[in-house]
Amino acid sequence: SSGQNRTEEFRKVNILMKVPALKDGSFTLAESIAILLYLARKFKTPDHWYPSDLQKRARVDEYLSWQHVNIRGKGGKLFLTKVLLPLLTGQPFPPEKLESATEELNVVLNQFEEKFLQDKPFIAGSEISLADLVALVELMQPLGAGYDLFEERPKLAEWRRRVEEAVGKQLFQEAHEGILNAKNLTADKIAPELLERLKHQLLKQ
Amino acid sequence: KVSLLKKVPALKDGDFTLAECTAILLYLSRKYNTPDHWYPSDIQKRAKVDEYLSWHHANIRANAPKTMWIKVLIPLFTGQPLPSEKLQEVMEGLSTSLKQFEERFLQDKAFIIGSEISLADLVAIVELMQPVGVGCDIFEDRPRLMEWRRRVEDAVGKELFFQAHEMILNIKELSNIQIDPQLKEHLAPVLMK
């Protein structure tokens, strides 16, 4: 029935804008990085995701730490400015705000390429790790907002291709279907608690 | 003295270099097999440390150090104090983070993840000493937070703790330092952003 279809559709898009949380029996956990690490340990995933080699692991930790205010912060800011701000305020985004958000993202993308990726296939070296996963997932936000950050960055585009292949192209596309169609987002498709949190952030920008 | 303060934490272990203080702490705890409580082997306790360390970046770390920039470092380099609204904005943001810290992470426990100190408490306290150093005593009206601070200082060792924070706690002395005018000119526009 049409009611059921709407619920299903709603649930699909609703998943997009939920704050990540894990519940394992009575144990609850927030923060996507903590969740990823917990799952890697609990299910003893292949070593390359979070290498047991001390130095490689440190490279992953280094990226996961740095990315909060950098890739995640700036990618998120662009998405906020271009997609969410207009949704919340009903006004088109201010062009100068988008311009400065884009500039800030470009600065961190340069740092990402020069310091974290360099000439390696992946951040920790020859194999994909949680660092690459987290990085690419965050970059889907500005991409979904319509900013093709891979266009003039061939090295980054190559890295993206490698990550998608390592994860599995189909799985990756499925996981990002919502965000890559972000222009179809309407306010009712966003989880209320996330909207509240975003409102605070947006008012500060 | 100023350059020491402005150094980004970095580790060099032979050819291996590492930045980001969380990564450095984790690397050291693994390399030197530090006592389990710092980063517990129990995966749920460990996850709670990770959860705090992740949240910390966009919250406590986003606000606490700004107090030092606004009250001491920027005026030092630009020769001008900043308008009081700037500090107020930062303090408000910090207040919100501290509320979450107490209600969501600390609650009624002795330390962030339970009865023993971990890297989470260390990372938190180090950032929170910065506003204290510039005269914004965030512990003053927060007895629960103050109690936690005392426990952390005891667990680390009071003397070591104060040694580590000597510079931060005497940061106002920096205001008397003469900065090379060329350096001032160069940094001022960057800092004002």
PDB file of N, CA and C in Angstrom, chain A residues 15 18-24 27-36 38-39 193 197, chain B residues 51 104:
ATOM      1  N   ILE A  15      17.758   7.107   7.285  1.00  0.00           N
ATOM      2  CA  ILE A  15      19.041   6.527   7.672  1.00  0.00           C
ATOM      3  C   ILE A  15      20.174   7.492   7.332  1.00  0.00           C
ATOM      4  N   LYS A  18      20.855  10.198  10.240  1.00  0.00           N
ATOM      5  CA  LYS A  18      20.864   9.812  11.642  1.00  0.00           C
ATOM      6  C   LYS A  18      22.276   9.955  12.178  1.00  0.00           C
ATOM      7  N   VAL A  19      22.363  10.259  13.467  1.00  0.00           N
ATOM      8  CA  VAL A  19      23.654  10.309  14.135  1.00  0.00           C
ATOM      9  C   VAL A  19      24.095   8.858  14.340  1.00  0.00           C
ATOM     10  N   PRO A  20      25.317   8.505  13.907  1.00  0.00           N
ATOM     11  CA  PRO A  20      25.706   7.090  14.058  1.00  0.00           C
ATOM     12  C   PRO A  20      25.755   6.656  15.518  1.00  0.00           C
ATOM     13  N   ALA A  21      25.167   5.485  15.793  1.00  0.00           N
ATOM     14  CA  ALA A  21      25.192   4.945  17.149  1.00  0.00           C
ATOM     15  C   ALA A  21      25.157   3.428  17.045  1.00  0.00           C
ATOM     16  N   LEU A  22      25.800   2.788  18.008  1.00  0.00           N
ATOM     17  CA  LEU A  22      25.831   1.329  18.018  1.00  0.00           C
ATOM     18  C   LEU A  22      25.216   0.828  19.306  1.00  0.00           C
ATOM     19  N   LYS A  23      24.482  -0.271  19.177  1.00  0.00           N
ATOM     20  CA  LYS A  23      23.905  -0.873  20.377  1.00  0.00           C
ATOM     21  C   LYS A  23      24.247  -2.354  20.316  1.00  0.00           C
ATOM     22  N   ASP A  24      24.984  -2.823  21.287  1.00  0.00           N
ATOM     23  CA  ASP A  24      25.402  -4.224  21.323  1.00  0.00           C
ATOM     24  C   ASP A  24      24.962  -4.778  22.663  1.00  0.00           C
ATOM     25  N   PHE A  27      25.222  -2.443  25.727  1.00  0.00           N
ATOM     26  CA  PHE A  27      26.339  -1.537  25.480  1.00  0.00           C
ATOM     27  C   PHE A  27      25.998  -0.595  24.336  1.00  0.00           C
ATOM     28  N   THR A  28      26.072   0.710  24.610  1.00  0.00           N
ATOM     29  CA  THR A  28      25.826   1.661  23.535  1.00  0.00           C
ATOM     30  C   THR A  28      27.062   2.504  23.299  1.00  0.00           C
ATOM     31  N   LEU A  29      27.221   2.927  22.061  1.00  0.00           N
ATOM     32  CA  LEU A  29      28.424   3.655  21.675  1.00  0.00           C
ATOM     33  C   LEU A  29      28.087   4.658  20.591  1.00  0.00           C
ATOM     34  N   ALA A  30      28.598   5.856  20.730  1.00  0.00           N
ATOM     35  CA  ALA A  30      28.442   6.870  19.699  1.00  0.00           C
ATOM     36  C   ALA A  30      29.823   7.181  19.115  1.00  0.00           C
ATOM     37  N   GLU A  31      29.869   8.129  18.184  1.00  0.00           N
ATOM     38  CA  GLU A  31      31.122   8.524  17.519  1.00  0.00           C
ATOM     39  C   GLU A  31      31.566   7.454  16.512  1.00  0.00           C
ATOM     40  N   SER A  32      31.470   7.806  15.249  1.00  0.00           N
ATOM     41  CA  SER A  32      31.671   6.801  14.192  1.00  0.00           C
ATOM     42  C   SER A  32      33.040   6.133  14.247  1.00  0.00           C
ATOM     43  N   ILE A  33      34.070   6.857  14.659  1.00  0.00           N
ATOM     44  CA  ILE A  33      35.397   6.245  14.721  1.00  0.00           C
ATOM     45  C   ILE A  33      35.469   5.205  15.829  1.00  0.00           C
ATOM     46  N   ALA A  34      34.896   5.534  16.974  1.00  0.00           N
ATOM     47  CA  ALA A  34      34.879   4.576  18.081  1.00  0.00           C
ATOM     48  C   ALA A  34      34.118   3.320  17.656  1.00  0.00           C
ATOM     49  N   ILE A  35      33.024   3.515  16.916  1.00  0.00           N
ATOM     50  CA  ILE A  35      32.224   2.391  16.441  1.00  0.00           C
ATOM     51  C   ILE A  35      33.029   1.505  15.486  1.00  0.00           C
ATOM     52  N   LEU A  36      33.706   2.135  14.537  1.00  0.00           N
ATOM     53  CA  LEU A  36      34.512   1.372  13.574  1.00  0.00           C
ATOM     54  C   LEU A  36      35.600   0.559  14.276  1.00  0.00           C
ATOM     55  N   TYR A  38      35.659  -0.435  17.399  1.00  0.00           N
ATOM     56  CA  TYR A  38      35.015  -1.483  18.196  1.00  0.00           C
ATOM     57  C   TYR A  38      34.656  -2.678  17.319  1.00  0.00           C
ATOM     58  N   LEU A  39      34.052  -2.403  16.173  1.00  0.00           N
ATOM     59  CA  LEU A  39      33.654  -3.480  15.264  1.00  0.00           C
ATOM     60  C   LEU A  39      34.868  -4.233  14.730  1.00  0.00           C
ATOM     61  N   GLU A 193      16.782  15.191  16.075  1.00  0.00           N
ATOM     62  CA  GLU A 193      17.879  15.530  17.003  1.00  0.00           C
ATOM     63  C   GLU A 193      19.101  16.026  16.235  1.00  0.00           C
ATOM     64  N   ARG A 197      20.930  19.813  16.512  1.00  0.00           N
ATOM     65  CA  ARG A 197      22.384  19.958  16.640  1.00  0.00           C
ATOM     66  C   ARG A 197      22.932  20.848  15.530  1.00  0.00           C
TER      67      ARG A 197
ATOM     68  N   GLU B  51      35.599   6.790  22.153  1.00  0.00           N
ATOM     69  CA  GLU B  51      34.426   7.644  22.000  1.00  0.00           C
ATOM     70  C   GLU B  51      34.728   9.041  22.516  1.00  0.00           C
ATOM     71  N   ARG B 104      27.443  13.722  29.926  1.00  0.00           N
ATOM     72  CA  ARG B 104      27.504  12.556  29.043  1.00  0.00           C
ATOM     73  C   ARG B 104      28.709  11.672  29.320  1.00  0.00           C
TER      74      ARG B 104
END
